[in-house]
PDB file of C-alpha atoms and ligand atoms in Angstrom:
ATOM      1  CA  MET A   6      76.004  59.556  -1.036  1.00 61.00           C
ATOM      2  CA  SER A   7      78.276  62.313  -1.694  1.00 79.00           C
ATOM      3  CA  ALA A   8      79.709  60.901  -4.867  1.00 87.00           C
ATOM      4  CA  ALA A   9      76.236  60.942  -6.545  1.00 91.00           C
ATOM      5  CA  LEU A  10      75.544  64.500  -5.144  1.00 94.00           C
ATOM      6  CA  ALA A  11      78.929  65.712  -6.419  1.00 95.00           C
ATOM      7  CA  SER A  12      78.210  64.330  -9.793  1.00 96.00           C
ATOM      8  CA  ARG A  13      74.825  66.026  -9.874  1.00 96.00           C
ATOM      9  CA  LEU A  14      76.307  69.444  -8.659  1.00 97.00           C
ATOM     10  CA  ILE A  15      79.063  69.348 -11.403  1.00 97.00           C
ATOM     11  CA  ALA A  16      76.545  68.485 -14.025  1.00 96.00           C
ATOM     12  CA  GLY A  17      74.525  71.470 -13.093  1.00 97.00           C
ATOM     13  CA  ALA A  18      77.503  73.789 -12.890  1.00 98.00           C
ATOM     14  CA  ARG A  19      78.547  76.122 -15.815  1.00 98.00           C
ATOM     15  CA  LYS A  20      81.217  78.065 -14.057  1.00 98.00           C
ATOM     16  CA  ILE A  21      83.753  76.234 -11.986  1.00 98.00           C
ATOM     17  CA  VAL A  22      86.648  77.549  -9.985  1.00 98.00           C
ATOM     18  CA  VAL A  23      89.264  74.883  -9.108  1.00 98.00           C
ATOM     19  CA  LYS A  24      91.826  75.384  -6.573  1.00 98.00           C
ATOM     20  CA  ILE A  25      94.965  73.231  -6.567  1.00 97.00           C
ATOM     21  CA  GLY A  26      97.082  73.070  -3.490  1.00 92.00           C
ATOM     22  CA  SER A  27     100.865  72.862  -3.311  1.00 88.00           C
ATOM     23  CA  ASN A  28     100.975  69.152  -2.530  1.00 87.00           C
ATOM     24  CA  THR A  29      99.086  68.387  -5.736  1.00 93.00           C
ATOM     25  CA  LEU A  30     101.206  70.687  -7.908  1.00 92.00           C
ATOM     26  CA  ALA A  31     104.470  69.311  -6.574  1.00 88.00           C
ATOM     27  CA  ASP A  32     106.098  65.998  -7.005  1.00 86.00           C
ATOM     28  CA  SER A  33     107.548  64.349  -3.968  1.00 77.00           C
ATOM     29  CA  ASN A  34     111.156  65.661  -4.924  1.00 78.00           C
ATOM     30  CA  GLY A  35     109.890  69.253  -5.153  1.00 80.00           C
ATOM     31  CA  SER A  36     109.559  69.732  -8.947  1.00 88.00           C
ATOM     32  CA  ILE A  37     106.278  70.807 -10.761  1.00 92.00           C
ATOM     33  CA  ASN A  38     104.054  67.774 -11.289  1.00 95.00           C
ATOM     34  CA  THR A  39     104.011  68.025 -14.951  1.00 95.00           C
ATOM     35  CA  ALA A  40     101.970  64.709 -15.353  1.00 96.00           C
ATOM     36  CA  PHE A  41      99.329  66.203 -13.082  1.00 97.00           C
ATOM     37  CA  LEU A  42      99.079  69.457 -14.947  1.00 97.00           C
ATOM     38  CA  ASN A  43      98.958  67.705 -18.371  1.00 98.00           C
ATOM     39  CA  GLU A  44      96.056  65.414 -17.203  1.00 98.00           C
ATOM     40  CA  PHE A  45      94.493  68.497 -15.634  1.00 98.00           C
ATOM     41  CA  ALA A  46      94.595  70.337 -18.933  1.00 98.00           C
ATOM     42  CA  ALA A  47      93.063  67.641 -20.786  1.00 98.00           C
ATOM     43  CA  GLN A  48      90.261  67.575 -18.204  1.00 98.00           C
ATOM     44  CA  THR A  49      89.786  71.267 -18.526  1.00 98.00           C
ATOM     45  CA  ALA A  50      89.466  70.856 -22.321  1.00 98.00           C
ATOM     46  CA  ALA A  51      87.059  68.036 -21.955  1.00 98.00           C
ATOM     47  CA  LEU A  52      84.618  70.233 -19.544  1.00 98.00           C
ATOM     48  CA  THR A  53      85.199  73.238 -21.947  1.00 97.00           C
ATOM     49  CA  GLU A  54      83.729  71.109 -24.733  1.00 97.00           C
ATOM     50  CA  GLN A  55      80.710  70.457 -22.643  1.00 96.00           C
ATOM     51  CA  GLY A  56      80.171  74.238 -22.366  1.00 96.00           C
ATOM     52  CA  LYS A  57      81.680  74.665 -18.802  1.00 98.00           C
ATOM     53  CA  GLN A  58      84.092  77.484 -17.957  1.00 98.00           C
ATOM     54  CA  VAL A  59      87.120  76.864 -15.710  1.00 98.00           C
ATOM     55  CA  VAL A  60      88.984  79.281 -13.752  1.00 98.00           C
ATOM     56  CA  ILE A  61      92.176  77.740 -11.961  1.00 98.00           C
ATOM     57  CA  VAL A  62      93.519  79.063  -8.624  1.00 98.00           C
ATOM     58  CA  SER A  63      97.146  77.674  -8.506  1.00 96.00           C
ATOM     59  CA  SER A  64      99.494  77.346  -5.731  1.00 90.00           C
ATOM     60  CA  GLY A  65     103.064  76.401  -6.129  1.00 88.00           C
ATOM     61  CA  ALA A  66     104.973  79.497  -6.767  1.00 89.00           C
ATOM     62  CA  GLN A  67     107.207  78.962  -3.842  1.00 86.00           C
ATOM     63  CA  ILE A  68     107.934  75.398  -4.493  1.00 86.00           C
ATOM     64  CA  ALA A  69     108.847  75.984  -8.312  1.00 89.00           C
ATOM     65  CA  GLY A  70     111.210  78.762  -7.133  1.00 89.00           C
ATOM     66  CA  LEU A  71     112.897  76.428  -4.821  1.00 86.00           C
ATOM     67  CA  TRP A  72     113.163  74.012  -7.680  1.00 85.00           C
ATOM     68  CA  THR A  73     114.401  76.532 -10.146  1.00 87.00           C
ATOM     69  CA  LEU A  74     117.169  77.691  -7.762  1.00 86.00           C
ATOM     70  CA  GLY A  75     118.123  74.132  -6.950  1.00 81.00           C
ATOM     71  CA  SER A  76     118.020  74.661  -3.135  1.00 63.00           C
ATOM     72  CA  TRP A  77     115.722  73.299  -0.496  1.00 56.00           C
ATOM     73  CA  ALA A  78     117.040  75.592   1.957  1.00 61.00           C
ATOM     74  CA  ARG A  79     113.968  77.149   3.483  1.00 62.00           C
ATOM     75  CA  LYS A  80     114.899  80.598   4.879  1.00 67.00           C
ATOM     76  CA  LYS A  81     112.173  82.085   6.928  1.00 71.00           C
ATOM     77  CA  ASP A  82     112.452  85.776   6.174  1.00 80.00           C
ATOM     78  CA  ILE A  83     109.645  87.152   4.070  1.00 81.00           C
ATOM     79  CA  HIS A  84     111.964  88.766   1.315  1.00 83.00           C
ATOM     80  CA  TYR A  85     113.594  85.547   0.571  1.00 83.00           C
ATOM     81  CA  ARG A  86     110.148  83.703   0.364  1.00 83.00           C
ATOM     82  CA  GLN A  87     108.852  86.518  -1.803  1.00 86.00           C
ATOM     83  CA  ALA A  88     111.908  86.312  -4.187  1.00 87.00           C
ATOM     84  CA  LEU A  89     111.341  82.693  -4.487  1.00 87.00           C
ATOM     85  CA  CYS A  90     107.895  83.217  -5.502  1.00 89.00           C
ATOM     86  CA  ALA A  91     108.864  85.888  -7.932  1.00 92.00           C
ATOM     87  CA  VAL A  92     111.157  83.232  -9.540  1.00 92.00           C
ATOM     88  CA  GLY A  93     108.677  80.340  -9.221  1.00 92.00           C
ATOM     89  CA  GLN A  94     105.615  82.241 -10.525  1.00 94.00           C
ATOM     90  CA  VAL A  95     107.254  82.455 -14.029  1.00 95.00           C
ATOM     91  CA  GLU A  96     107.976  78.739 -13.984  1.00 94.00           C
ATOM     92  CA  LEU A  97     104.513  77.811 -12.636  1.00 95.00           C
ATOM     93  CA  MET A  98     102.870  79.893 -15.415  1.00 97.00           C
ATOM     94  CA  ALA A  99     105.331  78.428 -18.077  1.00 97.00           C
ATOM     95  CA  ALA A 100     104.285  74.863 -16.959  1.00 96.00           C
ATOM     96  CA  TRP A 101     100.556  75.785 -17.135  1.00 98.00           C
ATOM     97  CA  ARG A 102     101.004  77.512 -20.624  1.00 98.00           C
ATOM     98  CA  ARG A 103     102.717  74.397 -21.945  1.00 98.00           C
ATOM     99  CA  ALA A 104     100.131  72.047 -20.340  1.00 98.00           C
ATOM    100  CA  LEU A 105      97.068  73.927 -21.620  1.00 98.00           C
ATOM    101  CA  SER A 106      98.362  74.790 -25.099  1.00 98.00           C
ATOM    102  CA  ALA A 107      98.737  70.989 -25.800  1.00 98.00           C
ATOM    103  CA  TYR A 108      94.936  71.214 -25.871  1.00 98.00           C
ATOM    104  CA  ASN A 109      94.649  74.540 -27.767  1.00 98.00           C
ATOM    105  CA  LEU A 110      93.750  76.340 -24.505  1.00 98.00           C
ATOM    106  CA  LYS A 111      95.199  79.840 -23.882  1.00 98.00           C
ATOM    107  CA  THR A 112      95.966  80.882 -20.385  1.00 98.00           C
ATOM    108  CA  GLY A 113      96.230  84.386 -18.687  1.00 98.00           C
ATOM    109  CA  GLN A 114      97.696  85.107 -15.242  1.00 97.00           C
ATOM    110  CA  ILE A 115      95.914  87.054 -12.513  1.00 97.00           C
ATOM    111  CA  LEU A 116      97.808  87.937  -9.407  1.00 95.00           C
ATOM    112  CA  LEU A 117      95.801  89.271  -6.478  1.00 93.00           C
ATOM    113  CA  THR A 118      96.111  90.590  -3.011  1.00 89.00           C
ATOM    114  CA  ARG A 119      93.470  91.192  -0.244  1.00 86.00           C
ATOM    115  CA  ASP A 120      93.474  94.855  -0.926  1.00 88.00           C
ATOM    116  CA  ASP A 121      92.072  94.281  -4.315  1.00 92.00           C
ATOM    117  CA  PHE A 122      89.031  92.521  -3.022  1.00 93.00           C
ATOM    118  CA  GLY A 123      88.442  95.369  -0.417  1.00 92.00           C
ATOM    119  CA  ASP A 124      88.638  98.186  -2.993  1.00 95.00           C
ATOM    120  CA  PRO A 125      85.275  98.334  -5.200  1.00 96.00           C
ATOM    121  CA  VAL A 126      86.972  99.902  -8.132  1.00 97.00           C
ATOM    122  CA  ARG A 127      89.651  97.110  -8.157  1.00 96.00           C
ATOM    123  CA  ALA A 128      87.225  94.429  -7.440  1.00 96.00           C
ATOM    124  CA  LEU A 129      85.065  95.587 -10.449  1.00 97.00           C
ATOM    125  CA  ASN A 130      88.247  95.650 -12.688  1.00 96.00           C
ATOM    126  CA  MET A 131      89.208  92.117 -11.542  1.00 96.00           C
ATOM    127  CA  ARG A 132      85.756  90.920 -12.260  1.00 97.00           C
ATOM    128  CA  ASN A 133      85.479  92.433 -15.509  1.00 97.00           C
ATOM    129  CA  THR A 134      88.894  91.016 -16.474  1.00 97.00           C
ATOM    130  CA  LEU A 135      87.833  87.538 -15.283  1.00 97.00           C
ATOM    131  CA  PHE A 136      84.615  87.635 -17.513  1.00 97.00           C
ATOM    132  CA  THR A 137      86.440  88.777 -20.468  1.00 98.00           C
ATOM    133  CA  LEU A 138      89.131  86.284 -20.347  1.00 98.00           C
ATOM    134  CA  VAL A 139      86.673  83.548 -19.895  1.00 98.00           C
ATOM    135  CA  ASP A 140      84.377  84.850 -22.650  1.00 97.00           C
ATOM    136  CA  GLU A 141      87.375  84.844 -24.990  1.00 97.00           C
ATOM    137  CA  GLY A 142      87.970  81.214 -24.215  1.00 96.00           C
ATOM    138  CA  ILE A 143      91.065  81.790 -22.042  1.00 98.00           C
ATOM    139  CA  ILE A 144      91.680  79.777 -19.010  1.00 98.00           C
ATOM    140  CA  PRO A 145      92.599  82.290 -16.171  1.00 98.00           C
ATOM    141  CA  VAL A 146      95.257  81.138 -13.523  1.00 98.00           C
ATOM    142  CA  ILE A 147      94.999  83.061 -10.238  1.00 97.00           C
ATOM    143  CA  ASN A 148      97.341  83.143  -7.604  1.00 95.00           C
ATOM    144  CA  GLU A 149      98.288  85.509  -4.739  1.00 92.00           C
ATOM    145  CA  ASN A 150     100.595  88.283  -5.572  1.00 90.00           C
ATOM    146  CA  ASP A 151     103.279  86.994  -3.166  1.00 83.00           C
ATOM    147  CA  THR A 152     105.851  89.562  -3.928  1.00 80.00           C
ATOM    148  CA  VAL A 153     103.840  92.500  -2.719  1.00 79.00           C
ATOM    149  CA  GLY A 154     101.905  90.709  -0.098  1.00 66.00           C
ATOM    150  CA  VAL A 155     103.535  91.491   3.312  1.00 67.00           C
ATOM    151  CA  GLU A 156     101.844  89.442   6.087  1.00 67.00           C
ATOM    152  CA  GLU A 157      99.298  92.343   6.798  1.00 62.00           C
ATOM    153  CA  ILE A 158      97.783  92.502   3.305  1.00 61.00           C
ATOM    154  CA  LYS A 159      97.984  88.904   2.519  1.00 73.00           C
ATOM    155  CA  ILE A 160      95.008  86.652   2.053  1.00 77.00           C
ATOM    156  CA  GLY A 161      97.616  84.023   3.260  1.00 75.00           C
ATOM    157  CA  ASP A 162      96.107  80.933   1.782  1.00 88.00           C
ATOM    158  CA  ASN A 163      94.739  79.984  -1.604  1.00 93.00           C
ATOM    159  CA  ASP A 164      91.809  78.305  -0.222  1.00 95.00           C
ATOM    160  CA  ASN A 165      90.333  81.763   0.945  1.00 95.00           C
ATOM    161  CA  LEU A 166      91.583  83.388  -2.411  1.00 96.00           C
ATOM    162  CA  ALA A 167      89.638  80.690  -4.470  1.00 97.00           C
ATOM    163  CA  ALA A 168      86.573  81.447  -2.376  1.00 98.00           C
ATOM    164  CA  LEU A 169      86.710  85.276  -2.957  1.00 97.00           C
ATOM    165  CA  SER A 170      87.365  84.537  -6.553  1.00 97.00           C
ATOM    166  CA  ALA A 171      84.466  82.338  -6.878  1.00 98.00           C
ATOM    167  CA  ILE A 172      82.203  84.867  -5.230  1.00 98.00           C
ATOM    168  CA  LEU A 173      83.579  87.655  -7.393  1.00 97.00           C
ATOM    169  CA  TRP A 174      82.963  85.735 -10.647  1.00 97.00           C
ATOM    170  CA  SER A 175      79.466  84.399  -9.425  1.00 97.00           C
ATOM    171  CA  ALA A 176      80.810  80.777  -9.877  1.00 98.00           C
ATOM    172  CA  ASN A 177      78.327  77.916  -9.597  1.00 98.00           C
ATOM    173  CA  LEU A 178      80.704  75.647  -7.800  1.00 98.00           C
ATOM    174  CA  LEU A 179      84.149  75.654  -6.101  1.00 98.00           C
ATOM    175  CA  VAL A 180      86.557  72.652  -6.154  1.00 98.00           C
ATOM    176  CA  LEU A 181      89.330  72.410  -3.570  1.00 98.00           C
ATOM    177  CA  LEU A 182      91.932  69.901  -4.607  1.00 97.00           C
ATOM    178  CA  SER A 183      94.317  68.648  -1.876  1.00 95.00           C
ATOM    179  CA  ASP A 184      96.132  65.441  -0.786  1.00 94.00           C
ATOM    180  CA  ILE A 185      93.190  64.050   0.871  1.00 95.00           C
ATOM    181  CA  ASP A 186      89.717  62.743  -0.033  1.00 97.00           C
ATOM    182  CA  GLY A 187      88.007  65.375   2.130  1.00 97.00           C
ATOM    183  CA  VAL A 188      87.429  66.495   5.507  1.00 97.00           C
ATOM    184  CA  TYR A 189      87.810  63.677   8.225  1.00 97.00           C
ATOM    185  CA  ASP A 190      86.858  63.512  11.879  1.00 96.00           C
ATOM    186  CA  LYS A 191      90.558  63.725  12.577  1.00 95.00           C
ATOM    187  CA  ASN A 192      93.856  64.304  10.548  1.00 93.00           C
ATOM    188  CA  PRO A 193      94.017  61.309   8.315  1.00 94.00           C
ATOM    189  CA  LYS A 194      97.755  61.519   8.254  1.00 91.00           C
ATOM    190  CA  GLU A 195      98.054  60.820  11.908  1.00 92.00           C
ATOM    191  CA  HIS A 196      95.125  58.781  12.447  1.00 94.00           C
ATOM    192  CA  PRO A 197      94.555  55.761  10.099  1.00 93.00           C
ATOM    193  CA  GLY A 198      91.197  55.117  11.189  1.00 95.00           C
ATOM    194  CA  ALA A 199      89.858  58.628  10.577  1.00 96.00           C
ATOM    195  CA  LYS A 200      86.411  58.725   8.935  1.00 97.00           C
ATOM    196  CA  LEU A 201      85.671  60.760   5.694  1.00 97.00           C
ATOM    197  CA  ILE A 202      82.782  63.223   6.284  1.00 97.00           C
ATOM    198  CA  SER A 203      81.037  63.143   2.824  1.00 96.00           C
ATOM    199  CA  GLU A 204      78.245  65.806   3.238  1.00 97.00           C
ATOM    200  CA  VAL A 205      78.327  69.079   5.107  1.00 98.00           C
ATOM    201  CA  HIS A 206      75.181  70.876   5.479  1.00 97.00           C
ATOM    202  CA  ASN A 207      76.031  72.949   8.724  1.00 97.00           C
ATOM    203  CA  ILE A 208      79.647  74.167   9.081  1.00 96.00           C
ATOM    204  CA  ASN A 209      79.244  75.015  12.664  1.00 95.00           C
ATOM    205  CA  GLU A 210      78.227  71.486  13.490  1.00 96.00           C
ATOM    206  CA  LEU A 211      81.256  70.181  11.488  1.00 96.00           C
ATOM    207  CA  LYS A 212      83.650  72.495  13.439  1.00 94.00           C
ATOM    208  CA  GLN A 213      82.421  70.973  16.767  1.00 93.00           C
ATOM    209  CA  LYS A 214      82.657  67.512  15.545  1.00 92.00           C
ATOM    210  CA  ILE A 215      86.263  67.241  13.931  1.00 94.00           C
ATOM    211  CA  SER A 216      89.726  67.789  15.173  1.00 90.00           C
ATOM    212  CA  ILE A 217      92.017  69.714  13.198  1.00 85.00           C
ATOM    213  CA  GLY A 218      95.525  68.393  12.606  1.00 74.00           C
ATOM    214  CA  SER A 219      98.687  70.434  11.042  1.00 69.00           C
ATOM    215  CA  ALA A 220      98.963  71.144   7.430  1.00 65.00           C
ATOM    216  CA  ASN A 221     101.669  69.558   5.273  1.00 63.00           C
ATOM    217  CA  ASP A 222     105.204  71.153   4.764  1.00 58.00           C
ATOM    218  CA  PHE A 223     104.287  73.233   1.964  1.00 56.00           C
ATOM    219  CA  GLY A 224     100.522  73.692   2.567  1.00 56.00           C
ATOM    220  CA  THR A 225      99.764  77.059   4.078  1.00 62.00           C
ATOM    221  CA  GLY A 226      96.246  76.741   5.209  1.00 71.00           C
ATOM    222  CA  GLY A 227      95.642  73.027   6.340  1.00 87.00           C
ATOM    223  CA  ILE A 228      91.837  71.906   6.586  1.00 94.00           C
ATOM    224  CA  ALA A 229      90.849  75.045   8.672  1.00 93.00           C
ATOM    225  CA  THR A 230      91.209  77.295   5.638  1.00 94.00           C
ATOM    226  CA  LYS A 231      89.524  74.734   3.519  1.00 96.00           C
ATOM    227  CA  ILE A 232      86.458  74.833   5.790  1.00 97.00           C
ATOM    228  CA  GLU A 233      86.530  78.653   5.984  1.00 96.00           C
ATOM    229  CA  ALA A 234      86.835  78.793   2.149  1.00 97.00           C
ATOM    230  CA  ALA A 235      83.586  76.480   1.913  1.00 98.00           C
ATOM    231  CA  GLU A 236      81.690  78.559   4.529  1.00 98.00           C
ATOM    232  CA  LYS A 237      82.478  81.755   2.487  1.00 98.00           C
ATOM    233  CA  VAL A 238      81.072  80.393  -0.738  1.00 98.00           C
ATOM    234  CA  CYS A 239      78.196  78.497   0.799  1.00 98.00           C
ATOM    235  CA  ALA A 240      77.014  81.795   2.290  1.00 98.00           C
ATOM    236  CA  TYR A 241      76.621  82.930  -1.484  1.00 98.00           C
ATOM    237  CA  GLY A 242      74.796  79.684  -2.358  1.00 98.00           C
ATOM    238  CA  ILE A 243      77.807  78.213  -4.039  1.00 98.00           C
ATOM    239  CA  PRO A 244      78.604  74.638  -3.159  1.00 98.00           C
ATOM    240  CA  ALA A 245      82.143  73.459  -2.537  1.00 98.00           C
ATOM    241  CA  PHE A 246      83.913  70.053  -2.759  1.00 98.00           C
ATOM    242  CA  LEU A 247      87.209  69.063  -1.137  1.00 98.00           C
ATOM    243  CA  ALA A 248      88.837  66.158  -2.985  1.00 98.00           C
ATOM    244  CA  HIS A 249      91.884  64.405  -3.669  1.00 97.00           C
ATOM    245  CA  GLY A 250      93.715  66.032  -6.453  1.00 96.00           C
ATOM    246  CA  GLY A 251      96.087  62.936  -6.876  1.00 95.00           C
ATOM    247  CA  ARG A 252      93.369  60.574  -8.016  1.00 96.00           C
ATOM    248  CA  PRO A 253      93.232  59.746 -11.827  1.00 97.00           C
ATOM    249  CA  ASN A 254      91.246  62.454 -13.634  1.00 97.00           C
ATOM    250  CA  VAL A 255      89.887  63.933 -10.692  1.00 98.00           C
ATOM    251  CA  LEU A 256      87.532  66.261 -12.354  1.00 97.00           C
ATOM    252  CA  LEU A 257      86.092  63.727 -14.508  1.00 97.00           C
ATOM    253  CA  ALA A 258      85.844  61.133 -11.776  1.00 97.00           C
ATOM    254  CA  LEU A 259      84.085  63.614  -9.680  1.00 97.00           C
ATOM    255  CA  ALA A 260      81.706  64.421 -12.547  1.00 96.00           C
ATOM    256  CA  SER A 261      80.808  60.802 -13.153  1.00 96.00           C
ATOM    257  CA  GLY A 262      80.302  60.097  -9.278  1.00 95.00           C
ATOM    258  CA  GLU A 263      83.094  57.789  -9.085  1.00 95.00           C
ATOM    259  CA  GLN A 264      85.285  59.461  -6.524  1.00 95.00           C
ATOM    260  CA  PRO A 265      84.668  60.138  -2.815  1.00 96.00           C
ATOM    261  CA  CYS A 266      84.943  63.734  -1.496  1.00 97.00           C
ATOM    262  CA  THR A 267      83.358  66.137   0.941  1.00 98.00           C
ATOM    263  CA  VAL A 268      80.579  68.203  -0.471  1.00 98.00           C
ATOM    264  CA  PHE A 269      79.585  71.381   1.289  1.00 98.00           C
ATOM    265  CA  VAL A 270      76.208  72.603   0.618  1.00 97.00           C
TER     266      VAL A 270
HETATM  267  P1  ADP B   8      97.046  71.990   0.283  1.00 57.01           P
HETATM  268  O1  ADP B   8      98.490  72.162   0.193  1.00 57.01           O
HETATM  269  O2  ADP B   8      96.795  70.965  -0.621  1.00 57.01           O
HETATM  270  O3  ADP B   8      96.253  73.073   0.492  1.00 57.01           O
HETATM  271  P2  ADP B   8      97.234  71.634   3.190  1.00 57.01           P
HETATM  272  O4  ADP B   8      98.729  70.870   3.622  1.00 57.01           O
HETATM  273  O5  ADP B   8      97.329  72.978   3.359  1.00 57.01           O
HETATM  274  O6  ADP B   8      97.081  71.290   1.733  1.00 57.01           O
HETATM  275  O7  ADP B   8      95.967  71.081   4.114  1.00 57.01           O
HETATM  276  C1  ADP B   8      95.720  69.549   3.873  1.00 57.01           C
HETATM  277  C2  ADP B   8      96.232  68.790   5.116  1.00 57.01           C
HETATM  278  O8  ADP B   8      95.418  69.108   6.173  1.00 57.01           O
HETATM  279  C3  ADP B   8      95.991  67.248   4.934  1.00 57.01           C
HETATM  280  O9  ADP B   8      97.172  66.671   4.122  1.00 57.01           O
HETATM  281  C4  ADP B   8      95.907  66.758   6.175  1.00 57.01           C
HETATM  282  O10 ADP B   8      97.003  66.142   6.748  1.00 57.01           O
HETATM  283  C5  ADP B   8      95.597  68.057   7.124  1.00 57.01           C
HETATM  284  N1  ADP B   8      94.520  67.909   7.947  1.00 57.01           N
HETATM  285  C6  ADP B   8      94.452  68.183   9.587  1.00 57.01           C
HETATM  286  N2  ADP B   8      93.240  67.907   9.967  1.00 57.01           N
HETATM  287  C7  ADP B   8      92.467  67.398   8.941  1.00 57.01           C
HETATM  288  C8  ADP B   8      91.094  66.723   8.968  1.00 57.01           C
HETATM  289  N3  ADP B   8      90.414  66.786  10.195  1.00 57.01           N
HETATM  290  N4  ADP B   8      90.718  66.268   7.840  1.00 57.01           N
HETATM  291  C9  ADP B   8      91.456  66.267   6.724  1.00 57.01           C
HETATM  292  N5  ADP B   8      92.828  66.881   6.657  1.00 57.01           N
HETATM  293  C10 ADP B   8      93.320  67.311   7.738  1.00 57.01           C
END
C-alpha cells in the first residue's frame, strides 16, 4: 500500500523538498490560488514544529504575470514570456511571504539556472545558502530564473529543478505536487479508466508500461519530467512522491497515510 509507505517515508524524513506545479498554484481563473498557499503555509508550520525542514520549489511566475497584467494573451516569443515571469515572480513571492508570515515563518527567494548546478563554485554557494536559510528557520522558495534563462541554459521544468535542488541539499524526500494523484498507466485526463500506479521500484520498467499523454495548458513538463525527476533523486537514494496538490492538507494527509500517491523508491 503506497499510502502506508508514503506515511512511513515522511515520518522518517527530516529534510523535505516540495515542488508545486502551476496547476496547483493557479486557480481556474488564472489567479494565484491563495487558499492553497495559506493551507500549505499552515502545513509547513506543522511540519516545522515536528522538527522537519521544508524547501519549496514553486512554479507559477508566468501565470502570476499574466494575472497581474490582466491579459491572457499568450504570446510565444521568449522575451514576452520572460517579461511576464519578471512581473509574476514578484507577485508570487509576495503571495508566499503573506501566506508564510501568517504562521510566523520567513521566506527567502532563490532563482537558479542550469549553469548554476554545472559550476562547482556556484553549486557550493547555492548549497551553503540553502543550508544557512534553513538553519535560520527560513523557508526557501526556489524557482528557475526565467528572465535570464534562454532555451539553451534552461532546466526547462521545475520537476527537474526540484530534483537537482533535493540532491544539492541532500534532502531525505522529494514531493512533487500536481493535479493528479500520481502516475497512471495512461493519461487520466483522457482515459477515465486509467489505473494509478502506487509504487515504483524500477523506473525503466515503468516507462515501458505506461503511455505518456500531454501536459496541461500551463504545465511545462507533464508526466515525463516528473518521472525524470524521480529517477534523478532515486539514484541518490532519495525517495520521491507524486501526489495531488489540490487534496485537502495534502502533506499532512500523506503523512497520516490517508492520501493515494505514487511513491518512487
Ligand atoms: P504541473 O503543472 O502540476 O507540473 P503538468 O501539466 O506539467 O503538471 O503535468 C501533469 C499532467 O500530466 C497531468 O495533469 C496529466 O494530464 C498529464 N499526464 C499525461 N500522461 C500521464 C500519465 N500516464 N499519468 C499521469 N498523468 C499524465
